[in-house]
Amino acid sequence: AVRYQVNRKNNIQMACDTSALLQDLQKRITLLQRRIHCPPDGIEIDEQLRRARYSVEAYLHCYSAKWKWVPPEYYSLTLPHRAKLLNALKIQQLCKSVLMENKQFKFAVGKANDRTYSRYYLVVVQYTSVISNKKLELAIRKLRKVSEGRLPTNCFEFSVAKEVSKSG
């Protein structure tokens, strides 16, 4: 099969080998992705990264976020050093995400995908702040209107979720 393609100088070239054409297209896609995501050399843009970025942009409509690559040792650096790497003016601008577990969650009360009563919540908070379990409980309880049967306070008891190893 004979294929035609247009090169960068708008000249038509004949490509007889479709596998060469596909390889060329894949190479061009990879170069475009590297230009968009700006990863450091040696970092592959995998499906997980594409999916995460797409979710933020498409579902949350957040196009103003600036994605920043950090070195592998980022989490062992001091907070002032991390702030400098991220171009933050002060460490109070840095945030962390903490997975909180509701120890009082009961499957009989909760239903699937119910944000008003779930076993786990991902909380984003400033590094210099402390998570208040009482404020978290109140915020989550307020997600459900009183008319929809707001849950009592004894349905909530939050703590940082334990890390589970990949082996079990």
mmCIF file of C-alpha atoms in Angstrom:
data_model
loop_
_atom_site.group_PDB
_atom_site.id
_atom_site.type_symbol
_atom_site.label_atom_id
_atom_site.label_comp_id
_atom_site.label_asym_id
_atom_site.label_seq_id
_atom_site.Cartn_x
_atom_site.Cartn_y
_atom_site.Cartn_z
ATOM 1 C CA ALA A 1 0.000 0.000 0.000
ATOM 2 C CA VAL A 2 1.280 3.399 -0.951
ATOM 3 C CA ARG A 3 0.780 6.211 1.561
ATOM 4 C CA TYR A 4 1.441 9.893 1.249
ATOM 5 C CA GLN A 5 2.538 12.199 4.040
ATOM 6 C CA VAL A 6 3.313 15.889 4.287
ATOM 7 C CA ASN A 7 6.643 16.759 5.851
ATOM 8 C CA ARG A 8 7.506 19.944 7.734
ATOM 9 C CA LYS A 9 8.284 21.783 4.501
ATOM 10 C CA ASN A 10 4.810 20.893 3.160
ATOM 11 C CA ASN A 11 6.314 18.599 0.539
ATOM 12 C CA ILE A 12 4.428 15.413 -0.253
ATOM 13 C CA GLN A 13 6.504 12.292 0.223
ATOM 14 C CA MET A 14 5.567 8.775 -0.705
ATOM 15 C CA ALA A 15 5.885 6.189 2.049
ATOM 16 C CA CYS A 16 5.702 2.598 0.931
ATOM 17 C CA ASP A 17 6.290 1.057 4.330
ATOM 18 C CA THR A 18 3.357 1.539 6.734
ATOM 19 C CA SER A 19 5.415 0.388 9.725
ATOM 20 C CA ALA A 20 7.925 3.173 9.057
ATOM 21 C CA LEU A 21 5.045 5.639 8.848
ATOM 22 C CA LEU A 22 3.638 4.407 12.173
ATOM 23 C CA GLN A 23 7.065 4.634 13.810
ATOM 24 C CA ASP A 24 7.417 8.196 12.529
ATOM 25 C CA LEU A 25 3.974 9.128 13.866
ATOM 26 C CA GLN A 26 4.765 7.578 17.258
ATOM 27 C CA LYS A 27 8.015 9.523 17.403
ATOM 28 C CA ARG A 28 6.207 12.775 16.617
ATOM 29 C CA ILE A 29 3.531 12.052 19.257
ATOM 30 C CA THR A 30 6.235 11.363 21.846
ATOM 31 C CA LEU A 31 7.991 14.645 20.995
ATOM 32 C CA LEU A 32 4.709 16.560 21.339
ATOM 33 C CA GLN A 33 3.986 14.931 24.694
ATOM 34 C CA ARG A 34 7.466 15.780 25.949
ATOM 35 C CA ARG A 35 6.906 19.400 24.865
ATOM 36 C CA ILE A 36 3.550 19.542 26.695
ATOM 37 C CA HIS A 37 4.613 17.725 29.894
ATOM 38 C CA CYS A 38 8.256 18.934 29.969
ATOM 39 C CA PRO A 39 9.713 15.942 31.814
ATOM 40 C CA PRO A 40 13.427 15.810 32.582
ATOM 41 C CA ASP A 41 15.599 13.589 30.414
ATOM 42 C CA GLY A 42 15.199 9.917 31.194
ATOM 43 C CA ILE A 43 11.594 10.227 32.431
ATOM 44 C CA GLU A 44 9.018 8.348 30.371
ATOM 45 C CA ILE A 45 5.516 9.781 30.051
ATOM 46 C CA ASP A 46 3.407 6.749 30.831
ATOM 47 C CA GLU A 47 -0.329 6.112 30.707
ATOM 48 C CA GLN A 48 -0.703 6.872 34.412
ATOM 49 C CA LEU A 49 0.710 10.391 33.966
ATOM 50 C CA ARG A 50 -1.455 11.043 30.895
ATOM 51 C CA ARG A 51 -4.558 9.863 32.731
ATOM 52 C CA ALA A 52 -3.818 11.965 35.847
ATOM 53 C CA ARG A 53 -3.241 15.138 33.865
ATOM 54 C CA TYR A 54 -6.268 14.531 31.663
ATOM 55 C CA SER A 55 -8.446 14.013 34.759
ATOM 56 C CA VAL A 56 -7.364 17.306 36.281
ATOM 57 C CA GLU A 57 -7.861 19.233 33.063
ATOM 58 C CA ALA A 58 -10.947 17.556 31.592
ATOM 59 C CA TYR A 59 -13.003 16.641 34.639
ATOM 60 C CA LEU A 60 -11.983 19.399 37.035
ATOM 61 C CA HIS A 61 -11.575 22.020 34.302
ATOM 62 C CA CYS A 62 -8.353 23.139 35.957
ATOM 63 C CA TYR A 63 -6.086 24.483 33.235
ATOM 64 C CA SER A 64 -4.205 26.935 35.453
ATOM 65 C CA ALA A 65 -2.321 24.274 37.406
ATOM 66 C CA LYS A 66 1.388 24.215 36.737
ATOM 67 C CA TRP A 67 2.877 20.755 36.710
ATOM 68 C CA LYS A 68 6.391 20.671 38.112
ATOM 69 C CA TRP A 69 8.903 17.843 37.946
ATOM 70 C CA VAL A 70 10.939 17.330 41.092
ATOM 71 C CA PRO A 71 14.023 15.205 41.733
ATOM 72 C CA PRO A 72 13.567 11.691 43.150
ATOM 73 C CA GLU A 73 14.928 12.800 46.543
ATOM 74 C CA TYR A 74 12.298 15.580 46.821
ATOM 75 C CA TYR A 75 10.610 14.180 49.946
ATOM 76 C CA SER A 76 13.893 13.929 51.834
ATOM 77 C CA LEU A 77 14.588 17.665 51.305
ATOM 78 C CA THR A 78 13.776 20.332 53.872
ATOM 79 C CA LEU A 79 10.565 22.340 53.415
ATOM 80 C CA PRO A 80 12.454 25.568 52.541
ATOM 81 C CA HIS A 81 14.392 23.667 49.863
ATOM 82 C CA ARG A 82 11.150 22.187 48.453
ATOM 83 C CA ALA A 83 9.581 25.663 48.394
ATOM 84 C CA LYS A 84 12.570 26.963 46.430
ATOM 85 C CA LEU A 85 12.321 24.084 43.909
ATOM 86 C CA LEU A 86 8.625 24.845 43.361
ATOM 87 C CA ASN A 87 9.150 28.630 43.162
ATOM 88 C CA ALA A 88 6.991 29.157 46.249
ATOM 89 C CA LEU A 89 7.647 32.341 48.168
ATOM 90 C CA LYS A 90 7.264 30.644 51.549
ATOM 91 C CA ILE A 91 6.664 27.160 52.939
ATOM 92 C CA GLN A 92 3.095 28.109 53.904
ATOM 93 C CA GLN A 93 2.258 27.854 50.185
ATOM 94 C CA LEU A 94 3.176 24.162 50.071
ATOM 95 C CA CYS A 95 0.434 21.573 50.458
ATOM 96 C CA LYS A 96 0.352 17.881 51.230
ATOM 97 C CA SER A 97 -2.316 15.265 50.731
ATOM 98 C CA VAL A 98 -3.192 12.965 53.611
ATOM 99 C CA LEU A 99 -5.349 9.866 53.322
ATOM 100 C CA MET A 100 -7.709 9.818 56.301
ATOM 101 C CA GLU A 101 -9.680 6.755 57.355
ATOM 102 C CA ASN A 102 -13.085 6.908 59.023
ATOM 103 C CA LYS A 103 -12.725 4.203 61.695
ATOM 104 C CA GLN A 104 -16.492 4.318 62.373
ATOM 105 C CA PHE A 105 -17.473 3.565 58.768
ATOM 106 C CA LYS A 106 -20.037 0.778 58.484
ATOM 107 C CA PHE A 107 -20.852 -0.730 55.082
ATOM 108 C CA ALA A 108 -24.475 -1.193 56.150
ATOM 109 C CA VAL A 109 -24.904 2.586 56.542
ATOM 110 C CA GLY A 110 -22.799 3.704 53.580
ATOM 111 C CA LYS A 111 -23.460 3.161 49.929
ATOM 112 C CA ALA A 112 -20.995 2.989 47.051
ATOM 113 C CA ASN A 113 -19.546 6.323 45.922
ATOM 114 C CA ASP A 114 -21.198 8.322 48.718
ATOM 115 C CA ARG A 115 -18.980 11.307 49.434
ATOM 116 C CA THR A 116 -21.043 12.142 52.527
ATOM 117 C CA TYR A 117 -20.133 8.855 54.214
ATOM 118 C CA SER A 118 -17.067 6.991 53.068
ATOM 119 C CA ARG A 119 -14.322 4.953 54.652
ATOM 120 C CA TYR A 120 -11.487 7.025 53.153
ATOM 121 C CA TYR A 121 -11.048 10.740 52.407
ATOM 122 C CA LEU A 122 -8.077 12.390 50.745
ATOM 123 C CA VAL A 123 -7.459 15.706 52.479
ATOM 124 C CA VAL A 124 -5.257 18.445 50.998
ATOM 125 C CA VAL A 125 -3.802 20.740 53.634
ATOM 126 C CA GLN A 126 -0.926 23.194 53.932
ATOM 127 C CA TYR A 127 2.304 21.632 55.220
ATOM 128 C CA THR A 128 2.384 24.061 58.115
ATOM 129 C CA SER A 129 -1.225 23.290 59.155
ATOM 130 C CA VAL A 130 -2.584 20.530 61.327
ATOM 131 C CA ILE A 131 -5.662 18.542 60.316
ATOM 132 C CA SER A 132 -8.476 19.050 62.784
ATOM 133 C CA ASN A 133 -10.541 15.868 63.011
ATOM 134 C CA LYS A 134 -13.488 17.870 64.362
ATOM 135 C CA LYS A 135 -13.409 20.331 61.424
ATOM 136 C CA LEU A 136 -13.057 17.444 58.973
ATOM 137 C CA GLU A 137 -16.030 15.685 60.553
ATOM 138 C CA LEU A 138 -18.155 18.859 60.421
ATOM 139 C CA ALA A 139 -17.222 19.543 56.801
ATOM 140 C CA ILE A 140 -18.140 16.015 55.738
ATOM 141 C CA ARG A 141 -21.359 15.958 57.746
ATOM 142 C CA LYS A 142 -22.415 19.243 56.080
ATOM 143 C CA LEU A 143 -22.116 17.589 52.652
ATOM 144 C CA ARG A 144 -25.397 15.830 53.427
ATOM 145 C CA LYS A 145 -28.423 18.054 53.992
ATOM 146 C CA VAL A 146 -30.427 17.637 57.184
ATOM 147 C CA SER A 147 -33.425 16.786 54.992
ATOM 148 C CA GLU A 148 -31.407 13.907 53.477
ATOM 149 C CA GLY A 149 -30.660 12.379 56.873
ATOM 150 C CA ARG A 150 -27.408 13.955 58.037
ATOM 151 C CA LEU A 151 -25.410 11.376 59.972
ATOM 152 C CA PRO A 152 -24.682 11.835 63.699
ATOM 153 C CA THR A 153 -21.190 12.585 64.945
ATOM 154 C CA ASN A 154 -20.727 9.041 66.281
ATOM 155 C CA CYS A 155 -20.542 7.813 62.646
ATOM 156 C CA PHE A 156 -17.164 9.539 62.248
ATOM 157 C CA GLU A 157 -13.765 8.967 63.803
ATOM 158 C CA PHE A 158 -10.818 9.994 61.633
ATOM 159 C CA SER A 159 -7.180 8.967 61.746
ATOM 160 C CA VAL A 160 -4.383 8.840 59.204
ATOM 161 C CA ALA A 161 -4.834 5.681 57.126
ATOM 162 C CA LYS A 162 -2.222 2.998 57.634
ATOM 163 C CA GLU A 163 0.100 2.253 54.747
ATOM 164 C CA VAL A 164 -0.465 -1.175 53.237
ATOM 165 C CA SER A 165 2.399 -3.046 51.647
ATOM 166 C CA LYS A 166 2.037 -4.295 48.077
ATOM 167 C CA SER A 167 2.471 -7.889 49.232
ATOM 168 C CA GLY A 168 -0.613 -7.778 51.408
#
